[in-house]
Coordinates of C-alpha atoms in Angstrom, one line a residue:
M27 CA 200.0 126.6 131.5
P28 CA 196.9 124.5 130.9
V29 CA 195.1 127.8 129.7
I30 CA 197.9 128.6 127.1
R31 CA 198.2 124.8 126.5
E32 CA 193.9 124.6 125.6
F33 CA 194.3 127.9 123.1
L34 CA 197.1 126.0 121.3
R35 CA 195.1 123.6 120.8
Q36 CA 192.2 125.4 119.8
G37 CA 194.0 126.0 116.7
A38 CA 194.8 130.3 118.4
K39 CA 198.1 132.1 117.5
V40 CA 199.5 132.6 121.0
E41 CA 201.6 135.1 122.5
L42 CA 203.1 135.6 126.2
A43 CA 203.7 138.5 127.8
V44 CA 205.9 138.1 130.6
V45 CA 208.0 138.9 133.8
K46 CA 211.9 138.9 134.5
S47 CA 211.2 135.8 136.9
N48 CA 209.3 134.0 134.6
A49 CA 210.4 134.4 131.0
G50 CA 212.9 131.7 132.1
L51 CA 211.1 129.2 132.0
L52 CA 207.7 130.1 130.5
R53 CA 210.4 129.9 127.3
R54 CA 211.8 126.5 127.9
I55 CA 208.0 125.3 127.9
F56 CA 206.7 127.0 125.4
P57 CA 210.2 127.9 123.1
N58 CA 207.9 128.8 119.6
L59 CA 205.8 131.4 121.5
R60 CA 207.2 135.5 121.1
Q61 CA 207.5 136.5 124.6
H62 CA 206.9 140.4 125.4
L63 CA 208.5 141.8 128.3
A64 CA 205.8 143.5 130.5
P65 CA 205.3 146.0 133.6
S66 CA 206.1 142.8 137.4
Y67 CA 204.4 144.8 140.6
N68 CA 206.8 144.3 142.6
I69 CA 205.2 142.9 145.6
V70 CA 207.4 142.0 149.0
Y71 CA 205.8 140.1 151.1
P72 CA 207.0 140.5 154.8
K73 CA 208.2 138.1 157.5
H74 CA 205.8 139.3 159.3
G75 CA 201.6 139.1 157.9
Y76 CA 200.8 141.5 160.3
N77 CA 202.4 144.0 158.6
M78 CA 201.7 143.4 155.0
G79 CA 199.2 146.1 155.6
L80 CA 201.5 148.6 155.7
W81 CA 203.5 147.5 153.3
L82 CA 201.0 147.7 151.2
L83 CA 199.6 151.8 152.7
K84 CA 203.0 152.5 151.7
N85 CA 203.5 151.5 148.7
G86 CA 199.8 151.4 147.2
A87 CA 200.6 155.3 145.1
H88 CA 203.6 152.4 142.9
L89 CA 201.1 150.0 142.4
N90 CA 198.1 152.4 140.8
K91 CA 201.1 153.5 138.6
V92 CA 202.3 149.6 137.3
I93 CA 198.8 149.0 136.7
R94 CA 197.9 152.1 134.7
F95 CA 200.8 151.1 132.7
E96 CA 199.9 148.6 132.8
R97 CA 197.0 149.3 131.2
M98 CA 198.7 152.0 128.4
Y99 CA 200.4 148.6 127.8
A100 CA 198.0 146.2 126.8
E101 CA 196.6 148.9 124.2
K102 CA 199.6 149.5 122.6
M103 CA 200.0 145.8 122.4
V104 CA 197.0 145.7 120.8
E105 CA 197.5 148.4 118.0
S106 CA 200.5 146.9 117.3
H107 CA 200.2 143.4 117.2
G108 CA 196.5 143.1 115.9
F109 CA 195.5 140.7 119.4
D110 CA 191.8 139.5 119.2
V111 CA 192.0 138.8 122.6
L112 CA 193.5 139.7 125.7
F113 CA 193.5 136.7 128.6
S114 CA 195.1 138.3 131.8
D115 CA 195.4 136.4 134.9
N116 CA 195.0 138.0 138.0
R117 CA 196.8 141.4 136.2
F118 CA 193.8 144.7 137.0
G119 CA 195.4 146.4 134.7
F120 CA 195.6 144.7 131.5
Y121 CA 192.6 144.7 129.4
S122 CA 191.6 146.9 126.3
R123 CA 188.9 148.4 124.8
K124 CA 189.4 147.0 120.7
A125 CA 189.7 143.3 121.5
K126 CA 188.1 140.4 124.1
S127 CA 189.2 140.9 127.4
I128 CA 189.2 137.8 129.5
Y129 CA 189.7 137.7 134.0
M130 CA 191.5 135.3 135.8
T131 CA 191.1 134.8 139.6
H132 CA 189.4 132.4 141.8
Q133 CA 189.6 135.2 144.6
R134 CA 186.5 136.8 144.3
R135 CA 186.2 137.2 147.4
I136 CA 189.2 139.4 149.1
A137 CA 191.0 137.5 151.9
F138 CA 191.3 139.1 154.9
P139 CA 192.9 139.0 157.9
P140 CA 189.8 137.8 161.2
M141 CA 190.7 141.9 162.7
L142 CA 189.8 143.1 159.8
S143 CA 186.8 141.1 158.5
A144 CA 184.8 143.5 158.6
F145 CA 186.2 145.0 155.3
E146 CA 185.5 141.7 153.0
P147 CA 182.0 143.4 151.6
T148 CA 184.2 146.9 150.8
G149 CA 187.3 144.5 148.9
I150 CA 184.1 141.9 146.9
L151 CA 183.1 145.7 145.4
W152 CA 186.6 146.8 144.9
H153 CA 187.1 143.3 142.7
A154 CA 184.3 143.5 141.4
A155 CA 184.4 147.2 139.8
V156 CA 187.8 146.0 138.6
M157 CA 185.9 143.0 136.6
R158 CA 184.3 145.4 135.1
H159 CA 186.8 146.7 132.8
F160 CA 187.1 142.8 131.5
D161 CA 184.3 141.3 129.2
E162 CA 184.3 138.0 131.3
V163 CA 186.1 136.6 134.4
W164 CA 186.8 132.7 134.8
V165 CA 187.1 130.9 138.1
P166 CA 189.6 128.0 138.3
D167 CA 187.5 126.5 140.0
L168 CA 184.8 124.1 140.2
P169 CA 181.0 125.6 139.6
E170 CA 179.7 122.7 142.9
Y171 CA 180.5 125.3 146.1
P172 CA 182.7 124.5 147.4
G173 CA 185.3 123.7 144.6
F174 CA 188.8 123.9 145.8
A175 CA 188.7 128.0 147.1
G176 CA 185.4 127.5 148.7
R177 CA 183.2 131.3 150.3
M178 CA 186.7 133.1 148.0
S179 CA 185.9 131.7 144.6
H180 CA 181.6 131.3 145.0
V181 CA 180.3 134.5 145.6
S182 CA 176.8 135.8 144.6
L183 CA 178.1 139.7 142.7
A184 CA 178.5 138.9 139.1
P185 CA 179.4 142.4 137.3
R186 CA 180.9 140.2 134.4
P187 CA 179.9 137.1 133.2
I188 CA 181.5 134.4 135.0
K189 CA 183.0 130.9 133.3
F190 CA 184.1 128.4 136.0
V191 CA 186.4 126.8 133.7
G192 CA 187.9 123.8 136.5
A193 CA 190.4 123.6 138.9
L194 CA 193.6 124.3 136.6
S195 CA 197.2 122.5 136.5
R196 CA 200.3 122.0 134.4
F197 CA 200.6 118.3 135.9
A198 CA 196.8 117.1 134.4
G199 CA 197.0 113.8 132.6
Q200 CA 200.2 112.2 134.9
E201 CA 197.9 112.0 137.5
T202 CA 197.9 108.4 137.4
R203 CA 201.2 108.0 136.7
Q204 CA 201.7 104.5 138.5
K205 CA 204.9 104.7 141.0
E206 CA 208.0 102.0 139.8
Q207 CA 209.0 101.1 144.0
A208 CA 206.7 98.6 146.5
A209 CA 207.9 102.0 148.9
P210 CA 207.8 105.5 148.1
K211 CA 211.3 107.2 148.2
Y212 CA 210.8 110.8 150.5
K213 CA 209.1 110.8 153.6
F214 CA 208.8 114.3 152.5
V215 CA 208.9 116.7 149.9
A216 CA 209.1 120.2 149.9
V217 CA 208.0 122.2 147.3
V218 CA 209.9 125.9 147.7
S219 CA 208.1 128.9 146.0
G220 CA 206.7 132.5 146.1
V221 CA 208.7 135.6 146.1
E222 CA 211.7 136.7 148.6
P223 CA 212.8 136.5 151.0
A224 CA 209.6 134.6 152.3
R225 CA 210.8 132.1 149.3
S226 CA 214.5 131.6 150.8
R227 CA 214.1 131.8 154.4
F228 CA 210.9 128.2 153.5
E229 CA 214.0 126.9 152.1
N230 CA 216.1 127.4 154.7
M231 CA 214.0 126.8 157.4
L232 CA 212.9 122.6 155.7
K233 CA 217.0 122.1 155.5
E234 CA 217.1 122.8 159.2
A235 CA 213.7 120.4 159.5
F236 CA 214.4 117.1 157.1
S237 CA 218.2 117.3 158.4
K238 CA 216.6 116.7 162.7
I239 CA 214.4 113.9 160.3
E240 CA 214.7 110.0 160.4
G241 CA 214.6 109.0 156.9
R242 CA 215.3 110.6 152.9
H243 CA 213.7 114.2 152.7
A244 CA 214.1 116.2 148.8
I245 CA 213.3 120.4 148.6
I246 CA 213.0 121.2 144.9
M247 CA 214.1 124.5 145.6
G248 CA 211.6 126.7 142.0
R249 CA 214.7 128.7 140.6
P250 CA 214.1 127.4 137.1
A251 CA 216.9 130.3 136.3
L252 CA 219.8 128.3 137.1
G253 CA 218.7 124.6 135.4
V254 CA 217.7 121.7 136.2
K255 CA 220.8 120.5 139.3
N256 CA 220.9 118.4 142.1
W257 CA 223.5 117.3 144.8
N258 CA 223.0 115.6 147.9
E259 CA 223.9 117.2 151.6
G260 CA 223.3 114.4 154.1
N261 CA 219.5 113.0 154.5
V262 CA 218.4 115.8 151.8
D263 CA 218.3 115.4 147.8
F264 CA 218.9 119.7 146.7
F265 CA 216.4 120.3 143.0
T266 CA 217.0 123.5 141.9
H267 CA 214.0 122.7 139.3
L268 CA 212.3 119.6 137.9
E269 CA 210.9 119.3 134.2
D270 CA 207.4 118.8 134.6
E271 CA 207.5 114.6 134.1
A272 CA 210.4 114.4 136.6
F273 CA 208.5 116.7 139.1
A274 CA 205.3 114.7 139.4
E275 CA 206.9 111.3 139.8
T276 CA 209.6 112.9 142.8
I277 CA 206.3 114.5 144.2
Q278 CA 203.8 110.6 143.1
S279 CA 207.0 109.4 145.1
A280 CA 206.7 111.4 148.8
D281 CA 204.7 110.0 151.9
W282 CA 204.7 113.8 152.4
V283 CA 204.4 117.2 150.1
V284 CA 204.9 120.0 152.5
S285 CA 204.2 123.1 150.7
R286 CA 203.6 127.0 150.6
G287 CA 199.4 127.2 150.4
G288 CA 198.3 129.1 147.0
Y289 CA 196.2 127.6 145.3
S290 CA 197.7 126.9 141.5
T291 CA 200.1 124.9 143.9
I292 CA 197.1 122.9 145.8
M293 CA 195.3 121.9 141.9
D294 CA 198.0 120.6 141.4
M295 CA 198.8 118.0 144.4
A296 CA 195.0 117.5 143.6
V297 CA 195.9 116.2 139.9
L298 CA 198.7 114.4 141.7
K299 CA 197.5 113.0 144.5
A300 CA 199.4 114.0 146.8
K301 CA 198.7 114.2 150.8
C302 CA 200.1 117.9 151.9
I303 CA 201.5 119.7 154.8
F304 CA 201.1 123.6 154.0
V305 CA 202.6 126.2 155.3
P306 CA 200.9 129.7 154.1
T307 CA 204.1 132.5 153.2
P308 CA 203.3 135.2 156.0
G309 CA 200.9 138.0 155.0
Q310 CA 199.4 136.3 152.2
Y311 CA 196.2 135.5 154.4
E312 CA 194.9 134.0 150.8
Q313 CA 196.8 131.1 151.5
V314 CA 195.4 131.4 155.6
V315 CA 192.3 130.5 154.7
L316 CA 192.6 127.9 152.0
A317 CA 195.3 126.0 154.0
R318 CA 192.6 125.8 157.3
D319 CA 189.3 124.6 155.2
L320 CA 191.4 122.0 153.5
A321 CA 192.7 121.3 157.0
E322 CA 188.8 121.6 158.8
A323 CA 187.8 119.5 156.2
R324 CA 191.0 116.5 156.8
S325 CA 192.1 117.3 152.8
A326 CA 195.3 119.2 154.2
L327 CA 197.4 119.8 157.1
T328 CA 198.6 122.7 157.5
I329 CA 201.6 124.1 160.2
D330 CA 201.7 128.7 160.5
E331 CA 205.4 129.3 159.6
K332 CA 206.6 130.6 163.4
N333 CA 206.2 127.0 165.1
F334 CA 207.5 125.1 161.6
D335 CA 210.2 122.9 163.1
D336 CA 211.1 119.5 162.9
R337 CA 208.8 118.3 166.2
S338 CA 205.7 120.6 165.1
L339 CA 206.1 118.6 161.4
L340 CA 206.5 114.6 163.0
Q341 CA 203.6 115.8 165.9
M342 CA 201.8 116.5 161.8
I343 CA 202.0 113.8 160.6
S344 CA 201.6 111.3 163.8
Q345 CA 197.9 113.1 165.1
S346 CA 196.7 112.7 161.4
S347 CA 194.5 109.8 159.9
D348 CA 195.4 107.2 157.2
D349 CA 193.0 109.8 155.1
V350 CA 194.3 113.1 154.5
R351 CA 193.8 113.7 150.8
L352 CA 192.9 116.5 149.0
P353 CA 189.1 116.3 147.1
D354 CA 189.5 114.9 143.4
T355 CA 189.9 117.0 140.1
P356 CA 186.9 115.2 138.3
K357 CA 187.7 115.8 134.2
N358 CA 186.0 118.6 132.8
E359 CA 185.7 120.9 129.3
L360 CA 185.3 123.2 130.8
L361 CA 188.0 125.2 129.5
K362 CA 187.9 123.8 126.6
Q363 CA 184.7 125.9 126.5
A364 CA 185.3 128.7 127.9
V365 CA 188.4 129.2 125.2
L366 CA 186.3 128.3 122.3
Q367 CA 183.6 130.4 123.4
S368 CA 186.1 133.1 123.2
F369 CA 186.9 132.5 119.5
R370 CA 183.6 134.5 118.8
K371 CA 183.5 138.1 118.2
R372 CA 182.1 140.7 120.8
V373 CA 178.9 142.4 120.7

């Protein structure tokens, strides 16, 4: 969303390639932008993280097929609509020989579980091979190590020009909002995200845990397709979805925010200056690494999903220090400069 907004600010005509799951949300936020339906990778994250490798092996042929189709889809888009720039948010095949193609990722180093760490160099080389198909690589992190993604974003191998574009969040500009209440409204606010079945499993775990903890809590369910609805069950307020301003206010009214540890979520929470407890999605080892590194830096807390309940949650915050806080997000014009430079003709 910040990238789309910056292209629009700089006078670009923008159209969106979307998958069904995010089409509705993007239509509400950018109602005037034309949408094109794009193929989905349909990745399913298993309940147990160690099964993720088996899932990838089993579905590798399907993923390669989608990437090949995506490649033809991108070329056809350029031929049909005359686009000058294609911007890929971590989509491996979304590039064209006939347009400036930009690839965005914070995972220049693929995160591997400890038992497979010997394959990390292979992962770096594989991802570098993907990047060679693009003209530029944008990294949503700070240029100075460790930034927010640490070793994952700061890698010496650079097969294409690398541009760090800063921490990106759709809530930029709302980070200094003042709370109207003298005391926080909620003890815990949970943000549910991700794909099924992991998303619903996490939501149910939160319901059970919060119902046993004294105080008032909220769960933002991450279901924009259901519209903006809310209700309460006992001491828990439920929101199917919140628009940006209401979302920011709810986060900033909480003592603690509980969420998955996805990179976009981390950047959003950093901008909103939330005190966070991350529960990484099993199978997404990237989230484990991000949460672990932030916990070691005393910037956030983390709980493994298999250990998550009301007791572990209360024990975690009782043992934490008062200065737990994500790093600041310094203001800069890195994204603006990258967007303006993207208008230059390819050489």
